[in-house]
Short mmCIF file of C-alpha atoms in Angstrom, two decimals:
data_model
loop_
_atom_site.label_atom_id
_atom_site.label_comp_id
_atom_site.label_asym_id
_atom_site.label_seq_id
_atom_site.Cartn_x
_atom_site.Cartn_y
_atom_site.Cartn_z
CA MET A 1 15.82 -38.66 -69.14
CA TYR A 2 15.37 -41.57 -66.74
CA ALA A 3 13.52 -41.52 -63.43
CA ASP A 4 12.00 -43.82 -60.81
CA CYS A 5 8.61 -45.22 -61.82
CA PRO A 6 5.63 -43.75 -59.90
CA ILE A 7 3.31 -46.40 -61.33
CA CYS A 8 4.80 -49.65 -60.03
CA GLY A 9 6.99 -48.02 -57.38
CA SER A 10 10.28 -49.29 -58.80
CA ARG A 11 13.23 -47.15 -57.73
CA ARG A 12 15.71 -48.40 -60.30
CA GLY A 13 15.54 -45.44 -62.70
CA LYS A 14 13.64 -47.43 -65.34
CA LEU A 15 11.09 -44.75 -66.37
CA CYS A 16 12.26 -43.32 -69.72
CA ILE A 17 10.88 -39.81 -70.48
CA ASN A 18 11.27 -38.16 -73.88
CA LEU A 19 10.79 -34.42 -73.35
CA THR A 20 10.87 -33.72 -77.08
CA LYS A 21 7.98 -36.08 -77.91
CA ASN A 22 6.20 -35.63 -74.56
CA ALA A 23 6.15 -39.42 -74.27
CA TRP A 24 7.35 -41.97 -71.75
CA CYS A 25 7.68 -45.70 -71.21
CA SER A 26 8.40 -47.72 -68.09
CA ASN A 27 10.96 -50.48 -68.59
CA CYS A 28 9.96 -52.05 -65.28
CA CYS A 29 6.17 -52.38 -65.59
CA GLY A 30 5.77 -51.99 -69.37
CA GLU A 31 3.39 -49.00 -69.24
CA SER A 32 3.75 -46.11 -71.70
CA GLY A 33 1.94 -43.09 -73.09
CA GLY A 34 1.84 -39.29 -73.12
CA MET A 35 2.05 -36.77 -70.31
CA LEU A 36 -1.64 -37.03 -69.39
CA ALA A 37 -1.38 -40.82 -69.18
CA LEU A 38 1.60 -40.56 -66.80
CA TYR A 39 -0.35 -38.36 -64.39
CA ALA A 40 -3.47 -40.51 -64.75
CA LYS A 41 -1.76 -43.85 -64.16
CA ALA A 42 0.30 -42.54 -61.25
CA CYS A 43 -2.88 -41.18 -59.59
CA HIS A 44 -5.08 -44.14 -60.63
CA ILE A 45 -7.57 -41.95 -62.51
CA SER A 46 -8.73 -41.65 -66.11
CA ASN A 47 -7.08 -39.37 -68.70
CA SER A 48 -10.12 -37.09 -68.68
CA GLU A 49 -9.95 -36.79 -64.89
CA ALA A 50 -6.22 -36.10 -65.15
CA TYR A 51 -6.92 -33.34 -67.66
CA ARG A 52 -9.52 -31.74 -65.37
CA GLU A 53 -7.26 -31.94 -62.29
CA ILE A 54 -4.31 -30.34 -64.07
CA ARG A 55 -6.54 -27.68 -65.63
CA ASP A 56 -8.17 -26.87 -62.27
CA ALA A 57 -4.81 -26.71 -60.53
CA LEU A 58 -3.55 -24.21 -63.11
CA LEU A 59 -6.71 -22.12 -63.08
CA ASN A 60 -6.97 -22.05 -59.29
CA GLY A 61 -3.39 -20.98 -58.78
CA VAL A 62 -2.24 -24.14 -57.03
CA PHE A 63 1.15 -23.56 -58.59
CA THR A 64 2.20 -20.40 -56.75
CA GLN A 65 3.91 -17.46 -58.32
CA GLU A 66 7.10 -18.27 -56.39
CA TYR A 67 7.07 -21.80 -57.80
CA THR A 68 6.41 -20.54 -61.33
CA VAL A 69 9.25 -17.98 -61.14
CA ALA A 70 11.67 -20.59 -59.78
CA PHE A 71 10.69 -23.03 -62.51
CA LYS A 72 11.18 -20.42 -65.25
CA GLU A 73 14.61 -19.51 -63.85
CA ARG A 74 15.62 -23.15 -63.81
CA VAL A 75 14.49 -23.64 -67.42
CA GLN A 76 16.34 -20.49 -68.50
CA GLU A 77 19.53 -21.74 -66.85
CA GLN A 78 19.41 -24.96 -68.87
CA ALA A 79 20.80 -24.65 -72.35
CA PRO A 80 18.67 -26.34 -75.03
CA GLN A 81 19.77 -29.90 -75.75
CA PRO A 82 21.73 -30.05 -79.00
CA ALA A 83 20.64 -32.22 -81.88
CA ARG A 84 21.97 -35.76 -82.05
CA ALA A 85 24.76 -36.34 -84.52
CA SER A 86 24.10 -38.36 -87.68
CA LEU A 87 24.07 -42.16 -87.52
CA LEU A 88 27.36 -42.39 -89.39
CA THR A 89 29.01 -39.83 -87.08
CA ILE A 90 27.79 -41.67 -83.97
CA HIS A 91 29.09 -44.96 -85.39
CA ASP A 92 32.49 -43.54 -86.29
CA THR A 93 32.96 -41.86 -82.89
CA PHE A 94 31.82 -44.90 -80.90
CA SER A 95 34.04 -47.18 -83.02
CA ALA A 96 37.06 -44.99 -82.31
CA LEU A 97 36.16 -44.82 -78.61
CA LEU A 98 35.86 -48.60 -78.31
CA SER A 99 39.17 -49.13 -80.09
CA ALA A 100 40.80 -46.92 -77.43
CA LEU A 101 39.31 -48.86 -74.52
CA PRO A 102 40.83 -52.02 -73.01
CA LEU A 103 39.11 -55.21 -71.86
CA THR A 104 40.24 -56.16 -68.37
CA GLN A 105 41.11 -59.76 -67.58
CA ASN A 106 38.24 -59.98 -65.09
CA HIS A 107 35.74 -58.95 -67.75
CA ARG A 108 37.31 -61.30 -70.30
CA ASN A 109 37.07 -64.16 -67.78
CA HIS A 110 33.40 -63.36 -67.18
CA LEU A 111 32.61 -63.37 -70.89
CA GLN A 112 34.52 -66.61 -71.42
CA ASN A 113 33.70 -68.67 -68.32
CA GLU A 114 30.20 -67.46 -67.44
CA ARG A 115 28.94 -66.44 -70.88
CA GLY A 116 30.60 -69.10 -73.02
CA LEU A 117 32.21 -66.76 -75.56
CA THR A 118 35.54 -67.31 -77.28
CA ASP A 119 38.21 -64.63 -77.62
CA ARG A 120 37.37 -64.31 -81.30
CA GLN A 121 33.68 -63.76 -80.54
CA ILE A 122 34.49 -61.23 -77.83
CA GLU A 123 36.61 -59.26 -80.27
CA SER A 124 34.03 -59.42 -83.07
CA PHE A 125 31.26 -58.08 -80.82
CA GLY A 126 33.52 -55.28 -79.57
CA PHE A 127 33.07 -55.72 -75.81
CA LYS A 128 35.34 -53.47 -73.76
CA SER A 129 35.78 -52.22 -70.18
CA THR A 130 34.95 -48.74 -68.91
CA PRO A 131 37.98 -46.48 -68.33
CA PRO A 132 38.85 -44.62 -65.09
CA GLN A 133 36.94 -41.35 -64.84
CA ARG A 134 40.17 -39.31 -64.68
CA LEU A 135 41.07 -40.44 -68.23
CA CYS A 136 37.74 -39.40 -69.80
CA PRO A 137 38.73 -35.82 -70.79
CA ALA A 138 41.92 -37.15 -72.40
CA LEU A 139 39.92 -39.76 -74.33
CA ALA A 140 37.57 -37.10 -75.71
CA GLU A 141 40.49 -34.81 -76.55
CA GLU A 142 42.29 -37.59 -78.42
CA LEU A 143 39.18 -38.35 -80.46
CA ILE A 144 38.77 -34.70 -81.40
CA LYS A 145 42.44 -34.47 -82.43
CA LYS A 146 41.92 -37.44 -84.75
CA GLY A 147 39.02 -35.66 -86.44
CA TYR A 148 36.08 -37.40 -84.78
CA THR A 149 32.97 -35.47 -83.75
CA VAL A 150 31.89 -35.77 -80.12
CA GLN A 151 29.16 -33.13 -80.03
CA GLY A 152 25.76 -34.76 -80.40
CA VAL A 153 27.12 -38.23 -79.61
CA PRO A 154 25.48 -39.87 -76.55
CA GLY A 155 27.74 -39.89 -73.50
CA PHE A 156 29.88 -36.89 -74.46
CA TYR A 157 29.38 -33.48 -72.80
CA LEU A 158 31.18 -30.33 -71.61
CA ASN A 159 32.40 -30.52 -68.01
CA LYS A 160 32.51 -27.60 -65.57
CA SER A 161 35.79 -26.44 -67.08
CA GLY A 162 34.26 -26.30 -70.55
CA VAL A 163 36.26 -29.35 -71.68
CA TRP A 164 34.74 -32.22 -73.62
CA THR A 165 34.62 -35.50 -71.70
CA VAL A 166 32.67 -38.77 -71.72
CA ASN A 167 30.24 -39.90 -69.04
CA PHE A 168 32.11 -42.79 -67.37
CA HIS A 169 32.36 -42.98 -63.56
CA SER A 170 33.74 -45.31 -60.91
CA TRP A 171 30.21 -46.22 -59.79
CA SER A 172 29.26 -47.15 -63.38
CA ALA A 173 32.30 -49.35 -64.01
CA GLY A 174 31.58 -52.46 -66.06
CA ILE A 175 31.53 -54.07 -69.49
CA VAL A 176 30.86 -51.77 -72.45
CA ILE A 177 28.33 -53.31 -74.88
CA PRO A 178 27.78 -51.75 -78.33
CA TYR A 179 24.27 -51.72 -79.83
CA ARG A 180 24.38 -52.17 -83.60
CA GLY A 181 21.57 -51.59 -86.06
CA VAL A 182 20.54 -53.87 -88.89
CA ASP A 183 23.08 -51.99 -91.05
CA GLY A 184 25.91 -52.86 -88.64
CA LEU A 185 26.38 -49.27 -87.46
CA ILE A 186 26.83 -48.67 -83.73
CA ARG A 187 23.85 -46.65 -82.54
CA GLY A 188 24.46 -46.66 -78.80
CA VAL A 189 26.41 -48.13 -75.93
CA GLN A 190 25.23 -49.84 -72.77
CA ILE A 191 27.22 -50.70 -69.64
CA ARG A 192 26.79 -53.91 -67.69
CA LEU A 193 27.63 -52.70 -64.20
CA ASP A 194 30.09 -54.59 -62.03
CA LYS A 195 28.05 -53.54 -58.99
CA PRO A 196 24.28 -53.06 -59.53
CA ILE A 197 23.01 -49.72 -58.29
CA LYS A 198 20.73 -49.95 -55.24
CA ASN A 199 19.14 -47.35 -53.00
CA ALA A 200 20.25 -47.24 -49.38
CA ASP A 201 16.75 -48.13 -48.13
CA ASP A 202 16.18 -51.02 -50.57
CA PRO A 203 15.48 -54.40 -48.92
CA PRO A 204 18.45 -56.86 -48.95
CA GLY A 205 16.83 -59.20 -51.48
CA LYS A 206 15.95 -56.49 -54.02
CA LYS A 207 17.95 -56.47 -57.22
CA GLY A 208 19.55 -53.23 -58.27
CA THR A 209 19.95 -51.67 -61.69
CA LYS A 210 22.35 -53.87 -63.68
CA TYR A 211 22.51 -52.04 -67.01
CA LEU A 212 22.92 -48.33 -67.83
CA TRP A 213 22.96 -46.49 -71.14
CA LEU A 214 25.97 -44.35 -71.92
CA ALA A 215 24.12 -41.03 -72.18
CA SER A 216 24.59 -37.36 -71.26
CA SER A 217 21.16 -35.76 -71.70
CA ASN A 218 21.38 -34.12 -68.25
CA LYS A 219 24.80 -32.61 -68.99
CA PRO A 220 25.81 -29.45 -70.88
CA GLN A 221 25.80 -30.13 -74.63
CA GLY A 222 24.93 -33.76 -73.90
CA VAL A 223 22.31 -35.91 -75.64
CA SER A 224 20.17 -38.94 -74.83
CA SER A 225 21.06 -42.52 -75.75
CA GLY A 226 17.74 -42.92 -77.56
CA SER A 227 17.33 -46.59 -76.44
CA PRO A 228 18.29 -48.06 -79.85
CA ILE A 229 17.51 -51.58 -81.09
CA HIS A 230 20.36 -54.10 -81.40
CA PHE A 231 20.49 -56.53 -84.34
CA VAL A 232 22.77 -59.52 -84.87
CA GLY A 233 22.52 -62.06 -87.69
CA SER A 234 21.18 -61.99 -91.24
CA PRO A 235 18.96 -59.04 -92.31
CA SER A 236 17.22 -61.39 -94.75
CA SER A 237 16.52 -64.16 -92.23
CA ARG A 238 13.07 -65.76 -92.55
CA VAL A 239 12.79 -65.96 -88.75
CA VAL A 240 13.97 -63.32 -86.27
CA TYR A 241 14.05 -63.82 -82.51
CA VAL A 242 13.42 -60.85 -80.20
CA THR A 243 14.83 -60.61 -76.68
CA GLU A 244 15.95 -57.95 -74.20
CA GLY A 245 19.57 -56.78 -74.06
CA ALA A 246 22.35 -56.84 -76.66
CA LEU A 247 24.66 -59.09 -74.62
CA LYS A 248 21.92 -61.72 -74.31
CA ALA A 249 21.20 -61.50 -78.03
CA ASP A 250 24.85 -61.81 -79.03
CA ILE A 251 25.36 -64.89 -76.84
CA ALA A 252 22.15 -66.57 -78.01
CA HIS A 253 23.11 -65.80 -81.62
CA VAL A 254 26.42 -67.68 -81.43
CA LEU A 255 24.93 -70.58 -79.45
CA MET A 256 21.83 -71.04 -81.63
CA ASN A 257 23.07 -69.70 -84.98
CA ARG A 258 19.86 -67.66 -85.23
CA THR A 259 19.14 -63.99 -85.99
CA PHE A 260 18.27 -61.83 -82.97
CA ALA A 261 16.92 -58.34 -82.34
CA ALA A 262 17.21 -56.92 -78.82
CA THR A 263 15.47 -54.04 -77.11
CA GLY A 264 17.10 -51.99 -74.38
CA GLY A 265 14.29 -52.88 -71.98
CA ALA A 266 11.04 -54.85 -71.74
CA GLY A 267 9.03 -51.67 -72.31
CA CYS A 268 10.98 -50.45 -75.35
CA ILE A 269 8.93 -52.44 -77.85
CA PHE A 270 7.74 -49.67 -80.17
CA GLN A 271 11.33 -48.90 -81.14
CA LEU A 272 11.03 -52.15 -83.15
CA ASP A 273 8.46 -50.58 -85.48
CA GLU A 274 10.97 -49.33 -88.06
CA LEU A 275 12.97 -52.57 -87.90
CA PHE A 276 9.89 -54.77 -88.43
CA ALA A 277 8.90 -52.70 -91.45
CA PHE A 278 12.37 -53.21 -92.95
CA LEU A 279 12.42 -56.94 -92.12
CA LYS A 280 9.01 -57.46 -93.74
CA ARG A 281 10.25 -55.83 -96.95
CA ASN A 282 13.40 -57.93 -96.75
CA GLY A 283 11.65 -61.30 -96.58
CA THR A 284 11.25 -62.00 -92.86
CA GLU A 285 8.09 -64.01 -92.20
CA GLU A 286 8.08 -64.84 -88.49
CA ILE A 287 8.96 -63.15 -85.19
CA ILE A 288 9.74 -65.38 -82.22
CA GLU A 289 9.48 -63.71 -78.82
CA ALA A 290 12.34 -64.87 -76.56
CA MET A 291 11.95 -62.58 -73.56
CA ASP A 292 13.09 -63.84 -70.15
CA MET A 293 10.97 -66.48 -68.43
CA ASP A 294 9.78 -63.96 -65.85
CA LYS A 295 7.28 -62.95 -68.55
CA TYR A 296 5.00 -65.34 -66.64
CA SER A 297 5.46 -63.53 -63.31
CA ASN A 298 6.55 -59.95 -64.16
CA LYS A 299 3.79 -57.69 -65.46
CA GLY A 300 6.22 -55.37 -67.23
CA VAL A 301 7.85 -58.17 -69.20
CA SER A 302 4.47 -59.75 -69.97
CA THR A 303 3.03 -56.42 -71.17
CA GLY A 304 6.06 -55.90 -73.41
CA ALA A 305 5.61 -59.37 -74.90
CA SER A 306 1.94 -58.61 -75.62
CA LYS A 307 2.88 -55.36 -77.37
CA LEU A 308 5.44 -57.28 -79.40
CA TYR A 309 2.69 -59.59 -80.66
CA LEU A 310 0.52 -56.64 -81.70
CA LEU A 311 3.44 -54.94 -83.46
CA ALA A 312 4.32 -58.09 -85.39
CA LYS A 313 0.68 -58.53 -86.39
CA GLU A 314 0.52 -54.90 -87.54
CA HIS A 315 3.37 -55.55 -89.96
CA GLY A 316 1.88 -58.82 -91.23
CA LEU A 317 4.48 -61.01 -89.51
CA GLN A 318 3.73 -64.37 -87.92
CA TYR A 319 4.35 -64.49 -84.18
CA ARG A 320 5.33 -67.27 -81.81
CA ARG A 321 6.36 -67.32 -78.14
CA LEU A 322 9.49 -69.27 -77.22
CA THR A 323 9.54 -71.01 -73.84
CA TRP A 324 12.24 -73.21 -72.38
CA ASN A 325 13.40 -74.93 -69.21
CA PRO A 326 12.30 -72.37 -66.59
CA ASN A 327 15.30 -73.15 -64.41
CA TYR A 328 17.06 -70.72 -66.72
CA LYS A 329 15.81 -67.13 -66.83
CA GLY A 330 17.16 -65.97 -70.17
CA VAL A 331 17.43 -67.64 -73.57
CA ASP A 332 21.21 -67.24 -73.31
CA ASP A 333 21.34 -68.98 -69.91
CA TRP A 334 19.26 -71.84 -71.27
CA GLN A 335 21.35 -72.31 -74.40
CA LEU A 336 24.60 -72.12 -72.44
CA ALA A 337 23.30 -74.83 -70.08
CA VAL A 338 22.37 -76.98 -73.09
CA LYS A 339 25.88 -76.51 -74.46
CA HIS A 340 27.47 -77.52 -71.17
CA LYS A 341 25.24 -80.59 -70.90
CA ASN A 342 26.13 -81.65 -74.43
CA GLU A 343 29.80 -81.31 -73.61
CA GLN A 344 29.47 -83.48 -70.52
CA ARG A 345 28.86 -87.19 -70.46
CA LYS A 346 25.24 -88.11 -69.91
CA GLU A 347 24.06 -89.28 -66.50
CA LYS A 348 23.69 -92.86 -67.63
CA GLU A 349 27.15 -92.98 -69.21
CA ASP A 350 28.77 -91.80 -65.97
CA MET A 351 27.45 -94.80 -64.04
CA ASN A 352 28.62 -98.40 -63.93
CA PHE A 353 26.11 -101.17 -64.50
CA LYS A 354 25.08 -101.54 -60.85
CA GLN A 355 24.48 -97.80 -60.40
CA GLN A 356 22.38 -97.74 -63.56
CA TYR A 357 20.31 -100.73 -62.43
CA LEU A 358 19.74 -99.45 -58.89
CA HIS A 359 18.51 -96.13 -60.37
CA GLY A 360 16.17 -97.92 -62.79
CA LEU A 361 18.07 -96.75 -65.85
CA CYS A 362 18.56 -100.18 -67.41
CA GLU A 363 17.26 -103.73 -67.37
CA LEU A 364 19.17 -106.55 -65.68
CA GLU A 365 20.20 -107.98 -69.06
CA HIS A 366 22.28 -104.85 -69.66
CA VAL A 367 24.99 -106.50 -67.54
CA ASN A 368 25.57 -108.94 -70.41
CA THR A 369 26.40 -106.09 -72.79
CA CYS A 370 28.61 -104.37 -70.21
CA PHE A 371 30.54 -107.58 -69.56
CA GLU A 372 31.09 -108.08 -73.31
CA HIS A 373 32.37 -104.49 -73.59
CA TRP A 374 34.86 -105.19 -70.81
CA LEU A 375 36.11 -108.28 -72.64
CA GLU A 376 36.52 -106.36 -75.92
CA ASP A 377 38.16 -103.24 -74.45
CA LEU A 378 41.85 -104.11 -74.26
CA SER A 379 42.71 -100.63 -72.91
CA ASN A 380 40.53 -101.15 -69.81
CA HIS A 381 42.78 -101.80 -66.80
CA ALA A 382 39.95 -102.32 -64.27
CA ASN A 383 38.98 -105.85 -63.31
CA ALA A 384 35.55 -107.02 -64.40
CA ARG A 385 33.97 -106.82 -60.93
CA ASP A 386 35.02 -103.18 -60.41
CA PHE A 387 34.06 -102.28 -63.98
CA LEU A 388 30.51 -103.53 -63.36
CA GLY A 389 30.37 -102.13 -59.81
CA LEU A 390 29.40 -105.49 -58.27
CA THR A 391 30.29 -106.93 -54.88
CA GLN A 392 32.19 -110.21 -54.72
CA LYS A 393 28.98 -112.14 -54.01
CA GLU A 394 27.13 -110.48 -56.87
CA PHE A 395 30.01 -111.06 -59.27
CA GLN A 396 30.17 -114.75 -58.33
CA ALA A 397 26.44 -115.10 -59.07
CA LEU A 398 27.07 -113.59 -62.50
CA MET A 399 30.04 -115.80 -63.28
CA GLN A 400 28.27 -118.97 -62.14
CA ASN A 401 25.94 -118.39 -65.08
CA GLY A 402 28.77 -117.83 -67.54
CA GLY A 403 28.68 -114.01 -67.35
CA LYS A 404 24.94 -113.85 -68.05
CA ALA A 405 22.23 -112.36 -65.85
CA ASP A 406 19.93 -114.74 -64.00
CA ASP A 407 17.44 -114.73 -61.12
CA ARG A 408 20.17 -115.13 -58.47
CA LEU A 409 21.78 -111.84 -59.49
CA ARG A 410 18.33 -110.21 -59.80
CA CYS A 411 17.43 -111.13 -56.22
CA LEU A 412 20.69 -109.76 -54.85
CA LEU A 413 20.29 -106.44 -56.69
CA ASP A 414 16.53 -105.98 -56.29
CA SER A 415 16.91 -106.13 -52.51
CA GLN A 416 19.00 -102.95 -52.76
CA ARG A 417 16.53 -100.80 -54.67
CA ALA A 418 13.04 -99.45 -54.09
CA THR A 419 10.20 -98.17 -56.28
CA HIS A 420 8.72 -94.76 -55.40
CA ARG A 421 5.40 -93.48 -56.74
CA PHE A 422 5.17 -89.77 -57.50
CA ARG A 423 3.09 -87.01 -59.08
CA ILE A 424 4.18 -83.68 -60.59
CA TYR A 425 1.97 -80.57 -60.37
CA GLN A 426 2.74 -77.41 -62.33
CA LEU A 427 1.18 -73.95 -62.53
CA LYS A 428 -1.45 -73.43 -65.22
CA LEU A 429 -0.24 -70.59 -67.43
CA PRO A 430 -2.77 -70.13 -70.21
CA GLY A 431 -2.28 -67.22 -72.60
CA GLU A 432 -0.90 -64.11 -70.95
CA LYS A 433 -1.83 -65.04 -67.36
CA ILE A 434 0.54 -63.62 -64.74
CA ILE A 435 1.34 -65.53 -61.55
CA PRO A 436 3.83 -63.53 -59.43
CA PHE A 437 5.69 -66.59 -58.11
CA ALA A 438 5.83 -68.55 -61.39
CA PHE A 439 9.23 -70.27 -61.69
CA ALA A 440 10.34 -68.61 -58.44
CA GLY A 441 11.24 -69.83 -54.97
CA ILE A 442 9.00 -70.24 -51.94
CA GLU A 443 9.85 -66.75 -50.66
CA ALA A 444 8.30 -65.29 -53.82
CA MET A 445 5.19 -67.39 -53.18
CA HIS A 446 4.95 -66.04 -49.65
CA LYS A 447 5.49 -62.51 -50.91
CA ALA A 448 2.59 -63.03 -53.33
CA GLY A 449 0.34 -63.67 -50.31
CA TYR A 450 0.29 -67.48 -50.17
CA GLN A 451 1.44 -69.47 -47.16
CA GLN A 452 1.04 -72.72 -49.11
CA PRO A 453 0.89 -73.40 -52.87
CA PRO A 454 -2.66 -72.59 -54.13
CA ALA A 455 -3.85 -75.92 -55.53
CA SER A 456 -6.45 -74.22 -57.75
CA GLU A 457 -3.61 -72.68 -59.78
CA TYR A 458 -1.97 -76.06 -60.40
CA SER A 459 -2.56 -78.94 -62.77
CA LEU A 460 -1.42 -82.54 -62.50
CA VAL A 461 0.93 -83.04 -65.46
CA HIS A 462 2.45 -86.45 -64.74
CA GLU A 463 2.40 -89.40 -62.39
CA GLY A 464 4.58 -92.45 -62.42
CA GLU A 465 7.17 -94.53 -60.65
CA ILE A 466 10.90 -94.11 -60.21
CA VAL A 467 13.39 -96.73 -59.07
CA CYS A 468 16.15 -95.61 -56.71
CA PRO A 469 18.64 -97.26 -54.37
CA GLU A 470 16.85 -98.54 -51.26
CA SER A 471 18.99 -96.28 -49.07
CA HIS A 472 17.65 -93.11 -50.75
CA THR A 473 15.76 -90.64 -48.56
CA ASP A 474 12.87 -88.50 -49.84
CA LYS A 475 15.44 -85.76 -50.48
CA ASP A 476 17.50 -88.11 -52.64
CA VAL A 477 14.41 -89.28 -54.56
CA LEU A 478 13.37 -85.70 -55.27
CA LYS A 479 16.85 -84.94 -56.55
CA CYS A 480 16.60 -87.92 -58.91
CA LEU A 481 13.21 -86.70 -60.14
CA PHE A 482 14.61 -83.22 -60.74
CA ILE A 483 17.40 -84.68 -62.88
CA ARG A 484 15.15 -87.19 -64.66
CA TYR A 485 12.46 -84.66 -65.61
CA ASN A 486 14.63 -81.75 -66.61
CA ASP A 487 15.99 -81.27 -70.14
CA ASN A 488 15.93 -84.95 -71.17
CA GLN A 489 12.41 -86.15 -70.40
CA SER A 490 10.87 -89.49 -71.31
CA PRO A 491 8.46 -89.55 -74.30
CA ASP A 492 5.44 -90.10 -72.03
CA TYR A 493 6.15 -86.92 -70.04
CA HIS A 494 4.20 -83.90 -71.31
CA GLY A 495 4.93 -81.28 -68.65
CA ARG A 496 7.58 -78.57 -68.48
CA SER A 497 11.03 -79.22 -67.08
CA VAL A 498 10.75 -79.53 -63.29
CA SER A 499 11.62 -76.10 -61.93
CA PRO A 500 10.91 -73.67 -59.06
CA SER A 501 7.19 -73.29 -58.20
CA ASP A 502 6.41 -76.93 -59.15
CA VAL A 503 4.95 -79.22 -56.49
CA LEU A 504 6.06 -82.87 -56.32
CA GLU A 505 4.19 -85.56 -54.43
CA LEU A 506 5.68 -88.81 -53.06
CA TYR A 507 3.08 -91.32 -51.98
CA ASP A 508 2.40 -94.94 -51.11
CA GLY A 509 -0.38 -96.85 -49.37
CA GLN A 510 0.30 -95.17 -46.03
CA LYS A 511 1.34 -91.57 -46.69
CA ARG A 512 1.32 -88.63 -49.08
CA ALA A 513 4.03 -85.96 -48.87
CA PHE A 514 4.19 -82.75 -50.94
CA PHE A 515 7.29 -80.72 -51.72
CA TYR A 516 7.69 -77.26 -53.30
CA CYS A 517 10.55 -77.00 -55.76
CA ASP A 518 12.57 -74.11 -54.34
CA THR A 519 15.46 -72.24 -55.94
CA VAL A 520 17.73 -74.70 -54.12
CA GLY A 521 16.29 -78.10 -53.22
CA PHE A 522 12.73 -78.89 -52.12
CA THR A 523 10.66 -77.59 -49.20
CA PRO A 524 7.84 -79.66 -47.57
CA VAL A 525 4.44 -77.96 -48.00
CA LYS A 526 0.75 -78.59 -47.47
CA PHE A 527 -1.13 -79.10 -50.70
CA SER A 528 -4.68 -80.19 -51.58
CA PRO A 529 -4.77 -81.18 -55.26
CA VAL A 530 -8.06 -81.36 -57.12
CA PRO A 531 -9.29 -84.98 -57.10
CA GLN A 532 -8.39 -86.85 -60.26
CA GLU A 533 -12.03 -87.67 -61.05
CA ASP A 534 -12.73 -83.91 -61.28
CA ARG A 535 -10.12 -83.38 -63.99
CA ASP A 536 -10.51 -83.46 -67.73
CA VAL A 537 -8.44 -85.64 -70.04
CA ASP A 538 -5.63 -83.07 -70.11
CA GLY A 539 -5.28 -83.01 -66.33
CA ASN A 540 -6.91 -79.58 -65.92
CA ALA A 541 -9.38 -78.92 -63.16
CA GLN A 542 -12.92 -78.68 -64.52
CA GLY A 543 -15.29 -75.86 -63.60
#
């Protein structure tokens, strides 16, 4: 069963409780354990204190007779949960169910346009749309008529009329995502909700529950989903990436051509135990953790990543953490952005010679090459001056020297550009350190208790100069820096891609101005960086 988490206070139904094993795990904060640990962590006491409190409460009659009688009556009313069907039965029934479901055009458009999948890939992964609730009994009846077993299959249950149905509702409408094991059998189904579930009293900025398992453990003759592991790729791959969510894994698999395993939540790490044992026997040597980038700011995700390392080590597998441009939360988002950037023309190729020179992207002599290209390109219908982006005066200066750059052209162009000095500061994230506002906007920083970026948490990673058109404002310069130091950095740059939570400094002989990289644009802030003479050779503050 799933419940709100009493440990971190999340009200998104992310606490998974297994009543058969008397165990639980929180998919929001990453905690897990037995029944004593749940009481202890919720009450902020030790397990031994929890044991004594529960024992004393029972011995002293804190639980009244009326409460005990009511509890026993409730338990007696509930029929025992049936056993789950076999893996092959679950696979066959889910396969038949998915074949009976459609995929709406809206969901297809989302998978194509926002997720980068082709129709062929969508079909191969088996993504479908949830049906209207009124059709669910008919779906179950049709499956039974065709000889499929629904009893013991997650999501199926007996309704109030004693008729088999499947647990789809209007409020849980969305994309149906099958979870397949390493053997290719469907072990469970998850729904990506069209409208995330939120409580009425949740603050406006709080994210709701986006994914739900298709399960029926709280229904007559229903069973739990079991939070299975998803696997896509080669079972004999030397390297296996681990992330959260089957949809993310499927997308990353096709974009990277790598093998992925996916948990149903950040806290569901120990379900990987059996898979890692199999992979080790099958020749896998290395596990690469590819959890979302909020592993640096979200304790639950960070704790899950730490448990993943220990599990890999236990099975004798090498372990490595994958990080990427933090402007993208998930490995799928990052790879899709890389794909889009590769499909587009590069920044430099989109500019004419003058734009490139004013932005410091080429030397003056590059005009010679551009002019020669114009002469050789017979299909180019633009005149030479427009092709190069020059004014009439600038073009005349070029032609007076036979189409070659000289000091006259340099003077005309240099008067239209300016050199800006800058520094980039980024959060220090050694090991498993958690900083709540890492890679997040300024509101997250304020929520973490800081009015201004805490300089002690930052390190100077780069300083340099950037050339921009003379008309550029600070806002324009910062935008150029964001583009320049994103995915395609210069060889002398050793920091991360510029992203939210970074601090950029623009300075000259008269002023210093600091800007916080927000989720959209930059916000002026006060910042007191550690003096350069107090830093070590790597730019880290000493002491």
